PDB file of C-alpha atoms in Angstrom:
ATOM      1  CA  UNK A   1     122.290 155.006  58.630  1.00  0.00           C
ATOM      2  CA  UNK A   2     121.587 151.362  60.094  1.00  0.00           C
ATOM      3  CA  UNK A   3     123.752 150.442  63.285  1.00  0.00           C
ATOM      4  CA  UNK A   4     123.714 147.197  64.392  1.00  0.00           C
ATOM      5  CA  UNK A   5     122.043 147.263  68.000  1.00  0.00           C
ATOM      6  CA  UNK A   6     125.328 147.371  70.054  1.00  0.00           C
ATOM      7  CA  UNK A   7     127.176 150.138  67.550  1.00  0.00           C
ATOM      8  CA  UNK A   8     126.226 152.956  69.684  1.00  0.00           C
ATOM      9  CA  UNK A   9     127.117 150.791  72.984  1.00  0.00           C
ATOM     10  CA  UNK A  10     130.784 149.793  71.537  1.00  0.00           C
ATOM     11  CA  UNK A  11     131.906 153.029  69.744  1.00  0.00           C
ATOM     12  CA  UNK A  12     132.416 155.158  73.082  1.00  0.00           C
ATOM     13  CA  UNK A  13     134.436 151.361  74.697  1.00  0.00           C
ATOM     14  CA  UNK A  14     136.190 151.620  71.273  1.00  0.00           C
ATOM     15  CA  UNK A  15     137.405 155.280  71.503  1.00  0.00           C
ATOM     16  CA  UNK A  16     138.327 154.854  75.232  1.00  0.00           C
ATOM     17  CA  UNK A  17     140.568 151.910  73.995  1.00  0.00           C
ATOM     18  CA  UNK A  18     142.118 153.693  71.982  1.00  0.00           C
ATOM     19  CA  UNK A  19     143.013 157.075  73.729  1.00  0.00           C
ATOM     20  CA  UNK A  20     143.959 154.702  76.977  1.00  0.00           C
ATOM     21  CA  UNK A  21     146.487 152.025  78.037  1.00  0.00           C
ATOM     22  CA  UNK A  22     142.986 150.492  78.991  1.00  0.00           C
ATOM     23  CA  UNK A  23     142.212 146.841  77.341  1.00  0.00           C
ATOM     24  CA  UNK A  24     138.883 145.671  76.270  1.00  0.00           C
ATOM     25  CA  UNK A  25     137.723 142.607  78.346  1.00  0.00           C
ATOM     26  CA  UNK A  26     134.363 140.083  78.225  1.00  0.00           C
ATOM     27  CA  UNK A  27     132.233 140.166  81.202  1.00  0.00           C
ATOM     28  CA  UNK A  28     132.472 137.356  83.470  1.00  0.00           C
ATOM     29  CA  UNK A  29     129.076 137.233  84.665  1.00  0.00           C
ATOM     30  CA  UNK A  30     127.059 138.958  81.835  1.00  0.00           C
ATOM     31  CA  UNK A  31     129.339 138.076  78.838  1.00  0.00           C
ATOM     32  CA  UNK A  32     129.779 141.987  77.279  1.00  0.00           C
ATOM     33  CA  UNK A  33     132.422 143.701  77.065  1.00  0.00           C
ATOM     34  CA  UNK A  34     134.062 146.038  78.966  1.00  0.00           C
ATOM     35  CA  UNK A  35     137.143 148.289  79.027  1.00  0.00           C
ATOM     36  CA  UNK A  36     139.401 148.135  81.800  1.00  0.00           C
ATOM     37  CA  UNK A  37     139.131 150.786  84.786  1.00  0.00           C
ATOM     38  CA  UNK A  38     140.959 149.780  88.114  1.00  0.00           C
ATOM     39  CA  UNK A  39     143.142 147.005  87.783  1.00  0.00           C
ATOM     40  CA  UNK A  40     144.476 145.070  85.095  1.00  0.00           C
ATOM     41  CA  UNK A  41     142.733 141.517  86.139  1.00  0.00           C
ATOM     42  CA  UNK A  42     139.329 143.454  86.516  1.00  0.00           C
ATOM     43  CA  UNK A  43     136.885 140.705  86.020  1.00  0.00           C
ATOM     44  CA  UNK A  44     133.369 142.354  85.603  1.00  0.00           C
ATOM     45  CA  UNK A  45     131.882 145.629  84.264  1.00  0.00           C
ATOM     46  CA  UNK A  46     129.670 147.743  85.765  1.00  0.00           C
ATOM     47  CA  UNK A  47     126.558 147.435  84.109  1.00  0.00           C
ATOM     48  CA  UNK A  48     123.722 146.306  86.096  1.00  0.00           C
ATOM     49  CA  UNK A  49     123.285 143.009  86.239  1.00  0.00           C
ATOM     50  CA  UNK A  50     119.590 141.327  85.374  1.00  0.00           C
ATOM     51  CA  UNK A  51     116.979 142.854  87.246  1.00  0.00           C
ATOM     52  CA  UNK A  52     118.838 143.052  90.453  1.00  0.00           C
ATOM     53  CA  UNK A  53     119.848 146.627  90.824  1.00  0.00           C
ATOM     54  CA  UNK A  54     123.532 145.894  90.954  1.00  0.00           C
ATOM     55  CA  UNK A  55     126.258 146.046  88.835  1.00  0.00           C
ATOM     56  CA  UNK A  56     128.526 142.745  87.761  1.00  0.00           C
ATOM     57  CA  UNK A  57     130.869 143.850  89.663  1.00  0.00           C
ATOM     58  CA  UNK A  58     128.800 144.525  92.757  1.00  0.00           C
ATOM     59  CA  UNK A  59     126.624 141.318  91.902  1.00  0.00           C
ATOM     60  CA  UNK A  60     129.768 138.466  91.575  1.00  0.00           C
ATOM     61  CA  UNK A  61     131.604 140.488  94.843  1.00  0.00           C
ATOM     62  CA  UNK A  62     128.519 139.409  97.007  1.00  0.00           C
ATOM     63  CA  UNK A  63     128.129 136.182  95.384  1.00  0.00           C
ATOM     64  CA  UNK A  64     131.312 135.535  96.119  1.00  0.00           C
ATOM     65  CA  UNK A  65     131.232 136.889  99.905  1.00  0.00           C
ATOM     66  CA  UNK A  66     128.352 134.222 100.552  1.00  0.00           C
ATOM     67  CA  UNK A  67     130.094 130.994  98.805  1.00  0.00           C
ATOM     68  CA  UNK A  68     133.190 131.791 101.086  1.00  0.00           C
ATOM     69  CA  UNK A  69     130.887 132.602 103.945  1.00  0.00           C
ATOM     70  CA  UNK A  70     129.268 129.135 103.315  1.00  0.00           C
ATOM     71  CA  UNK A  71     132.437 127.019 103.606  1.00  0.00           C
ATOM     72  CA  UNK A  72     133.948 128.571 106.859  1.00  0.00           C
ATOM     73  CA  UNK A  73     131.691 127.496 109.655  1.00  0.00           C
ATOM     74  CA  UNK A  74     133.991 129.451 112.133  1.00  0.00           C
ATOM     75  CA  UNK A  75     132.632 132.269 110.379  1.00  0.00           C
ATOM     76  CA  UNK A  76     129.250 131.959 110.526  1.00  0.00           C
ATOM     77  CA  UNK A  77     128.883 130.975 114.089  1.00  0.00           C
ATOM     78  CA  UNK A  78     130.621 134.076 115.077  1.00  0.00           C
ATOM     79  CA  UNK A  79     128.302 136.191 112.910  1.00  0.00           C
ATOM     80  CA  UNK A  80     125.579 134.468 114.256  1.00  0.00           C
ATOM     81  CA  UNK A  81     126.342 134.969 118.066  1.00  0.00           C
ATOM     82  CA  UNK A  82     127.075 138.985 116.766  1.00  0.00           C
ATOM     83  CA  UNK A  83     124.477 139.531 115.438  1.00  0.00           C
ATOM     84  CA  UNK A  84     122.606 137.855 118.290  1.00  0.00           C
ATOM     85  CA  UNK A  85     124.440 140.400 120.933  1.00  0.00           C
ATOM     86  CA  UNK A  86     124.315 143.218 118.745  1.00  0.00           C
ATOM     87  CA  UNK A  87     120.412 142.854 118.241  1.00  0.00           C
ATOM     88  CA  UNK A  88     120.336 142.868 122.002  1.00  0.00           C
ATOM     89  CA  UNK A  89     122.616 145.856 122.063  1.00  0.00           C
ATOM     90  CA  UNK A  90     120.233 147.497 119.358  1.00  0.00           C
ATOM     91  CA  UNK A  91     117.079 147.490 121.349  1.00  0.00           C
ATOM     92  CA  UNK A  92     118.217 148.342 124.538  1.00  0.00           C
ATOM     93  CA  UNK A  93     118.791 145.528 126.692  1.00  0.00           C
ATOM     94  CA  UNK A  94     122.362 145.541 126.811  1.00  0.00           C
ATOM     95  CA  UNK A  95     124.459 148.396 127.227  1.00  0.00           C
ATOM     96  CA  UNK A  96     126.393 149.444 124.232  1.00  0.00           C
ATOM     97  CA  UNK A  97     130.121 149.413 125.790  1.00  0.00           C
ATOM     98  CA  UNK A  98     129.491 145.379 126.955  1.00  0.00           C
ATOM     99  CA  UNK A  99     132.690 143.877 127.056  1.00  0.00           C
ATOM    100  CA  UNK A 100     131.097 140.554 125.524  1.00  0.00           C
ATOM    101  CA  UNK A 101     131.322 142.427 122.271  1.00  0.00           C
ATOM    102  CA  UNK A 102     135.213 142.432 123.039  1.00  0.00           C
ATOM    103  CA  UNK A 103     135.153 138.885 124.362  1.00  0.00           C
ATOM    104  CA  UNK A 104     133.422 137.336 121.508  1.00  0.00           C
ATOM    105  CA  UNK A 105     135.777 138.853 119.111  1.00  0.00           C
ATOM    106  CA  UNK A 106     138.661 137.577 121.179  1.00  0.00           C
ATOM    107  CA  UNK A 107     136.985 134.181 121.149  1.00  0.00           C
ATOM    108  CA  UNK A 108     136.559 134.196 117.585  1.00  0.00           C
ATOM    109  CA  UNK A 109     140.253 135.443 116.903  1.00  0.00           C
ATOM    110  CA  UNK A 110     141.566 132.467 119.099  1.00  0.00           C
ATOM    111  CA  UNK A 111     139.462 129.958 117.658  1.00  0.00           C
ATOM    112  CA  UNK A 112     139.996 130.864 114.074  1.00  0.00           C
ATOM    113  CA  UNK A 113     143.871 130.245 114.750  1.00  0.00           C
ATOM    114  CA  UNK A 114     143.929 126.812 115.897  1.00  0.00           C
ATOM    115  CA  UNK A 115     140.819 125.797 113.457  1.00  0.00           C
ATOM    116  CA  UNK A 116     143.010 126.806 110.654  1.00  0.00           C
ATOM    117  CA  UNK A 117     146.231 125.120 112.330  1.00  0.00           C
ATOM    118  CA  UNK A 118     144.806 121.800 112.529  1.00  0.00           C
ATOM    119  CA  UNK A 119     144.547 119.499 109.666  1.00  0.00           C
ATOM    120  CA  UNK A 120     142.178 116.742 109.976  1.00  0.00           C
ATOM    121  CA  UNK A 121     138.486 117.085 110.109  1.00  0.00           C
ATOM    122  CA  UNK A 122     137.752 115.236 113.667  1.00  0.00           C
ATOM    123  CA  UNK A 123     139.840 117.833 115.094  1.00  0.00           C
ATOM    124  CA  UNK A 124     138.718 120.641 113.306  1.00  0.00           C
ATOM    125  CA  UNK A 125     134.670 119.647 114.110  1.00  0.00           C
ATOM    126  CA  UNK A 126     135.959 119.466 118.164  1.00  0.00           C
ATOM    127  CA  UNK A 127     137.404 122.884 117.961  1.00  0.00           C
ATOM    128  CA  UNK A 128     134.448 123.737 116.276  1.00  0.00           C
ATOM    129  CA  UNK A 129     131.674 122.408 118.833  1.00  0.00           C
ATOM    130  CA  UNK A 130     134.468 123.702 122.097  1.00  0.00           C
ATOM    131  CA  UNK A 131     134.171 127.519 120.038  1.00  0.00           C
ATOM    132  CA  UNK A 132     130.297 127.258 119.603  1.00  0.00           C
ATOM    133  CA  UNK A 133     129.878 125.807 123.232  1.00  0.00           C
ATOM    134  CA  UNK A 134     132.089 129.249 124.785  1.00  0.00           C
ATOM    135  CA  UNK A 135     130.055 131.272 122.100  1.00  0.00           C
ATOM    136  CA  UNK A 136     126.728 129.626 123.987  1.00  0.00           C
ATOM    137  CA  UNK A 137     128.367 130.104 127.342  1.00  0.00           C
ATOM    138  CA  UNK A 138     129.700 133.817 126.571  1.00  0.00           C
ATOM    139  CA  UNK A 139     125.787 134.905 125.551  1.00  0.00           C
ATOM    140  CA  UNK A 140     124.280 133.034 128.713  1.00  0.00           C
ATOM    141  CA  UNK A 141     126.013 134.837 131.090  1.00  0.00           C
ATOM    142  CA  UNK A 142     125.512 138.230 129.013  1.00  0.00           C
ATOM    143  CA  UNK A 143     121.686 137.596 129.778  1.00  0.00           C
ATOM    144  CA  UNK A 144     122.774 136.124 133.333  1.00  0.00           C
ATOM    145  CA  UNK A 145     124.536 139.641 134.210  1.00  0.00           C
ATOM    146  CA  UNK A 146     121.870 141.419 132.500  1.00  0.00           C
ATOM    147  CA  UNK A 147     118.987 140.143 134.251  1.00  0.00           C
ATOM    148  CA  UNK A 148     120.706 140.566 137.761  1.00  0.00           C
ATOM    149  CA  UNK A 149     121.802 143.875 136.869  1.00  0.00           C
TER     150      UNK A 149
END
């Protein structure tokens, strides 16, 4: 018997329709379909993706994680000043129970609030440069207390 390519692909999505309250959906990202697992606004399937190793769903979450990462600079300067006391954390330089860990979170948390208070752009870019200026300030004296210590 001649199947059209995707007849052995739909007939299992088919059957699951049917037996479930489950509703057949078209792939954001890749354009098949898909029937409905989680939640009813479910958005992607979980086949993989291109030749990425991921699945849609896995693909378009991280996607997404790095367009929202790219419009909130707040964000990125505190993952940059992390990652820059964690790395010293990581090969030994600085103890692992620092309290700049704590203090740089603190910052962040502080600096987040009033950036998203304030509603024009001069004053958000001042908060801004004040946050990444204590962030600068925080990490100096980390080395500062390290190097004396």
């Amino acid at each position: 018997m001649n199947h059209p390519p995707d007849a052995y692909t739909c007939w299992p999505l088919f059957r699951q329709l049917f037996n479930s309250s489950s509703e057949l959906r078209a792939c954001a990202l890749c354009g098949n379909y898909f029937s409905t697992r989680y939640t009813s606004n479910q958005q992607y399937c979980t086949r993989l993706y291109k030749d990425t190793g991921l699945t849609c769903s896995q693909y378009a979450s991280r996607n997404n994680f790095k367009i929202k990462a790219k419009k909130n600079v707040m964000a990125a300067e505190y993952t940059r000043a992390y990652n820059q006391l964690y790395a010293r954390i990581r090969t030994g330089r600085t103890p692992s129970k620092t309290p700049f860990m704590q203090a740089l979170k603190d910052l962040h948390k502080e600096y987040q609030k009033k950036y998203d208070a304030c509603t024009d752009e001069s004053g958000k870019q001042k908060i801004y440069d004040e946050y990444a200026s204590l962030n600068k300030k925080l990490l100096d004296r980390e080395m500062l207390e390290r190097a004396e210590g």
